[in-house]
Coordinates of C-alpha atoms in Angstrom, one line a residue:
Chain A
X289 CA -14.8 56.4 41.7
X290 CA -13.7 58.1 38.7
X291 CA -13.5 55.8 35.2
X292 CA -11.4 56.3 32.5
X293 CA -10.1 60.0 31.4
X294 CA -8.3 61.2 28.4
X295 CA -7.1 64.4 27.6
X296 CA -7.8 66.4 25.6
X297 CA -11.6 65.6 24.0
X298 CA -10.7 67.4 20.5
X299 CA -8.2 68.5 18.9
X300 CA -7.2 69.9 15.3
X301 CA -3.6 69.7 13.8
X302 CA -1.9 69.7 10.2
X303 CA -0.2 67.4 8.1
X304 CA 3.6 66.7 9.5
X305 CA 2.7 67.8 13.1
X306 CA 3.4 65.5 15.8
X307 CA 0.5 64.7 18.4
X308 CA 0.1 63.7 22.5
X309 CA -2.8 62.2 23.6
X310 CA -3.3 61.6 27.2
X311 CA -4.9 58.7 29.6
X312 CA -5.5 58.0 33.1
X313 CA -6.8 54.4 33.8
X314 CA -9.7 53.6 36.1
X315 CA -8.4 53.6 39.9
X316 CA -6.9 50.0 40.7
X317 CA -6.2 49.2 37.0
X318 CA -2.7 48.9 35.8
X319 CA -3.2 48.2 32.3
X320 CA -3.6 50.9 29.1
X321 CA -4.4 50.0 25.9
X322 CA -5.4 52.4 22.9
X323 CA -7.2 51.6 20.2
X324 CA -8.0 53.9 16.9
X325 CA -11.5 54.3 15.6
X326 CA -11.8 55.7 12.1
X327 CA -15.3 57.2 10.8
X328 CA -18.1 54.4 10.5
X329 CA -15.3 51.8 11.4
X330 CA -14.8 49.6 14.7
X331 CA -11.7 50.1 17.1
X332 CA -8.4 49.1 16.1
X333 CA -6.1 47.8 18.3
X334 CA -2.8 50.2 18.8
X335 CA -0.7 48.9 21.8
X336 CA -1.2 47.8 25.3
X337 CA 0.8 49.0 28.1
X338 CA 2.0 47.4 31.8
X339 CA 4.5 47.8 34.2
X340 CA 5.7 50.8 31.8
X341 CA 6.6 49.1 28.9
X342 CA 4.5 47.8 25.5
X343 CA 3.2 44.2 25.8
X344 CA 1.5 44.0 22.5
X345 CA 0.8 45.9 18.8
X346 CA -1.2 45.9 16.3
X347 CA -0.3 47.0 12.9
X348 CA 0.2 50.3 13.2
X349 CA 3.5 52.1 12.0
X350 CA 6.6 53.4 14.1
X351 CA 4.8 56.9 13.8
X352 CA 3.1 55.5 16.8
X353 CA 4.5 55.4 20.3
X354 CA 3.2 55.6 23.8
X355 CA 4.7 55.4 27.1
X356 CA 3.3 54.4 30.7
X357 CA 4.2 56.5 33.8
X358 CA 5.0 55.1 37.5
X359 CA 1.3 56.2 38.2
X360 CA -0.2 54.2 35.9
X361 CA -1.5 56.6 32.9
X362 CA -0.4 56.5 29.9
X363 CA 0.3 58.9 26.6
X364 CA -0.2 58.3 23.1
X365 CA 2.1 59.9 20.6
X366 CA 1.7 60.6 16.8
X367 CA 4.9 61.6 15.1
X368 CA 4.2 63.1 11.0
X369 CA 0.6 63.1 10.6
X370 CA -0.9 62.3 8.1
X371 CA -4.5 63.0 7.0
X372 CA -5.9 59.3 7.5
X373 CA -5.4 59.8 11.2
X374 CA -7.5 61.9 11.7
X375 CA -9.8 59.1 14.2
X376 CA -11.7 59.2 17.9
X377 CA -8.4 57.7 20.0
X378 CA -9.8 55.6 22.8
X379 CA -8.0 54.6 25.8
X380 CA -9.2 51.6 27.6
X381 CA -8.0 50.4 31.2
X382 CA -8.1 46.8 32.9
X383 CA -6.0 45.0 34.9
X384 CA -3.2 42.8 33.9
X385 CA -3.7 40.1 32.6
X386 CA -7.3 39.4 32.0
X387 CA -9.5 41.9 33.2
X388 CA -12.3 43.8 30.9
X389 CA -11.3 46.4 29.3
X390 CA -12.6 49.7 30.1
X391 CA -13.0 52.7 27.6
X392 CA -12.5 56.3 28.6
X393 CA -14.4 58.8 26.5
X394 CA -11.9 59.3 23.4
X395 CA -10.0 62.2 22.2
X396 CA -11.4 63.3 18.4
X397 CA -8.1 63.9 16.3
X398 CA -8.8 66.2 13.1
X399 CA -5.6 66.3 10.5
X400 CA -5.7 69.0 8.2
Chain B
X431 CA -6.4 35.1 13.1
X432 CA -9.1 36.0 15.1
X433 CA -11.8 38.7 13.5
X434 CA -15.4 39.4 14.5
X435 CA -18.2 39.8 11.7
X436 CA -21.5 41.6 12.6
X437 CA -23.7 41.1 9.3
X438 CA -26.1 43.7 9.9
X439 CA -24.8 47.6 9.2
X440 CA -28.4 49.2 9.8
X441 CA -31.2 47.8 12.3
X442 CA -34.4 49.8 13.2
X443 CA -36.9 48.9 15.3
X444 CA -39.6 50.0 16.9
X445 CA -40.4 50.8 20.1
X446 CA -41.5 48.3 22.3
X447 CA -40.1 45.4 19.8
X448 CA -37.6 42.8 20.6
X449 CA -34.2 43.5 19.3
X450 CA -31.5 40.7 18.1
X451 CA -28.3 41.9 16.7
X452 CA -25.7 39.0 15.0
X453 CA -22.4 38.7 16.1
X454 CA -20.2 35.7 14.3
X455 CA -16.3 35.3 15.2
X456 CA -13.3 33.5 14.5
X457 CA -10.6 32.0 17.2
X458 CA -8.9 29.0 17.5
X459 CA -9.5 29.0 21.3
X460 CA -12.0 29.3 23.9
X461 CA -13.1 33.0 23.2
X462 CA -13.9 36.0 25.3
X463 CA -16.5 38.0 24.1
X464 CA -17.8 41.1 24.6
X465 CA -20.7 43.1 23.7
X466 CA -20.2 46.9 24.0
X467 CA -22.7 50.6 22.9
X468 CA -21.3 53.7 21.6
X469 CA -23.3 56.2 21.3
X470 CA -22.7 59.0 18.7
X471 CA -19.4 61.4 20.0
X472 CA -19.0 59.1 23.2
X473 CA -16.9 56.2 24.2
X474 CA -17.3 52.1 24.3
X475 CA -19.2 51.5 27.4
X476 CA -19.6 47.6 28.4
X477 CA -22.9 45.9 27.9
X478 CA -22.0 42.7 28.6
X479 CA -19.2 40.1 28.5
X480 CA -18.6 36.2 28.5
X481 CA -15.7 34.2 29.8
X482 CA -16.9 30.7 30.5
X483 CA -19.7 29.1 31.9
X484 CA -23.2 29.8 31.7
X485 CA -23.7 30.4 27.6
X486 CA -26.4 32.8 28.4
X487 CA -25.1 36.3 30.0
X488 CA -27.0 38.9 31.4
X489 CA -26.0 42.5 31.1
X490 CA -26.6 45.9 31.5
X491 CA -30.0 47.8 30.4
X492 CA -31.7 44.5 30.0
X493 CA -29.6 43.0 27.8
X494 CA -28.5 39.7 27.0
X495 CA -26.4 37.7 25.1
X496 CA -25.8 33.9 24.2
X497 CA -22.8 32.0 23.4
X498 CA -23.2 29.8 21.1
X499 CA -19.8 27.4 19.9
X500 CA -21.1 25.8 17.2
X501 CA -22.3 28.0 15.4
X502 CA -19.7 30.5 16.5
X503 CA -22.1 33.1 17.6
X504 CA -23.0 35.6 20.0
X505 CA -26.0 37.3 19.7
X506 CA -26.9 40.3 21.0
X507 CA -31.0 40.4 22.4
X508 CA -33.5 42.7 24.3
X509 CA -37.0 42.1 24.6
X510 CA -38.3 45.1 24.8
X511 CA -36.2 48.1 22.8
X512 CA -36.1 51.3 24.6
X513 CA -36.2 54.8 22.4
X514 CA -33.0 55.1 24.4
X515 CA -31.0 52.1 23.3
X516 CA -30.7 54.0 19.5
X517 CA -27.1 54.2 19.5
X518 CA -24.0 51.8 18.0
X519 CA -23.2 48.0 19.1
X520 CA -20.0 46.6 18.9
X521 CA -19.2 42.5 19.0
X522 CA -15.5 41.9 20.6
X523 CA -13.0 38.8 20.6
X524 CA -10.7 39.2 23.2
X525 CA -7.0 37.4 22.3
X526 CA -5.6 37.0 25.7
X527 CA -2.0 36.4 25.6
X528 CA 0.7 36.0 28.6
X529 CA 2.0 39.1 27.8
X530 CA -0.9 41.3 27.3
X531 CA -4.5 41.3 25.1
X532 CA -6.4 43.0 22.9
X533 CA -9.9 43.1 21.7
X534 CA -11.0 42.6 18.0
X535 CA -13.8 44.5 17.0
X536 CA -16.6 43.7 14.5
X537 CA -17.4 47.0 12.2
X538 CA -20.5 47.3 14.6
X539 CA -24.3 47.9 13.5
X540 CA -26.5 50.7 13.9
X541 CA -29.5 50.8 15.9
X542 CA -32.4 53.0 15.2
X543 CA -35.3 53.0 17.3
X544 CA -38.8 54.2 15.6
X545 CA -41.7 55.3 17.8

């Protein structure tokens, strides 16, 4: 049974760019949330997805956007980075509405 | 509004020694609490959690944990500290909501295990 995945593990952009990060939930879960983990800091809550649309954010700006497909997973998107998010993204799985939450391994984001 | 304070930055232990790591938290409500280990480059994975009943939880890797309401706590032990268990721990509220939830994270502490 696999857990969480996210794709890809690492990934390098500059300043401006816009970013997709990538999440399939553990099989039978129908929840997504993401959460950002800056350098020596704990997780941050981003937003939670089910039944394809947003259920909750945290304080995070419109530069940050996601989407949930039919199939459950889920994408992360990161319009006109900036250098302070440059953070391990972590995808986390459950099932609505008060399951644990899973993690998946992260995706490392470097903004140059 | 809810937030999770783990007073210790640093622990080390030694090998063989019994571990205890603080976890304090704020919520209005009953809370959900998590304890989960990082370690370094790798993901959260889930130690151990508590929803209601019994305030003393067993987890994973011989790990517990005990809730304790009045004192807002949730302490983190193991009796016997593995080289392997050097790595990060992270206390977690969960806000449960009808639309959704989220977890609150302390800022986690730092295990390091000496032989």
């Amino acid at each position: 049974d696999a857990g969480v995945t996210q794709s890809p593990t690492h990934l390098i952009k500059t300043r401006g760019q816009q970013v997709t990060l990538r999440c399939s939930p553990k099989s039978g879960h129908d929840t997504v949330s993401w959460y950002q983990q800056a350098l020596g800091q704990g997780p941050q809550f981003i937003f939670q997805y089910y039944e394809e649309e947003e259920r909750q954010r945290g304080n995070f700006p419109d530069r940050f956007s996601g989407h949930q497909f039919p199939n459950y997973s889920s994408e992360l998107n990161v319009n006109a980075l900036l250098l302070g998010d440059s953070a391990l993204y972590l995808c986390a799985s459950s099932s609505f509405p008060k399951e644990t939450q899973y993690f998946g391994p992260g995706t490392r984001l470097l903004v140059l | 509004a809810q937030s999770v304070t783990q007073p210790d930055i640093h622990i080390t232990v030694s090998e063989g020694a019994s571990l205890e790591l603080r976890c304090n938290y704020s919520y209005g409500a009953t809370p959900y609490l998590f304890w989960y280990v990082q370690s370094p480059g790798q993901g959260l994975q889930l130690l151990l959690k508590y929803f209601s009943g019994d305030t003393l939880v067993q987890g994973i890797k011989g790990f517990e944990a005990e809730f304790k309401r009045s004192q807002s706590s949730f302490n983190l032990r193991k009796p016997s500290v593995h080289w392997s268990d050097a790595a990060e721990y992270f206390c977690a509220v969960g806000k449960y909501m009808e639309y959704g939830n989220k977890l609150v994270f302390g800022a986690g502490t730092i295990l390091r295990v000496k032989s």
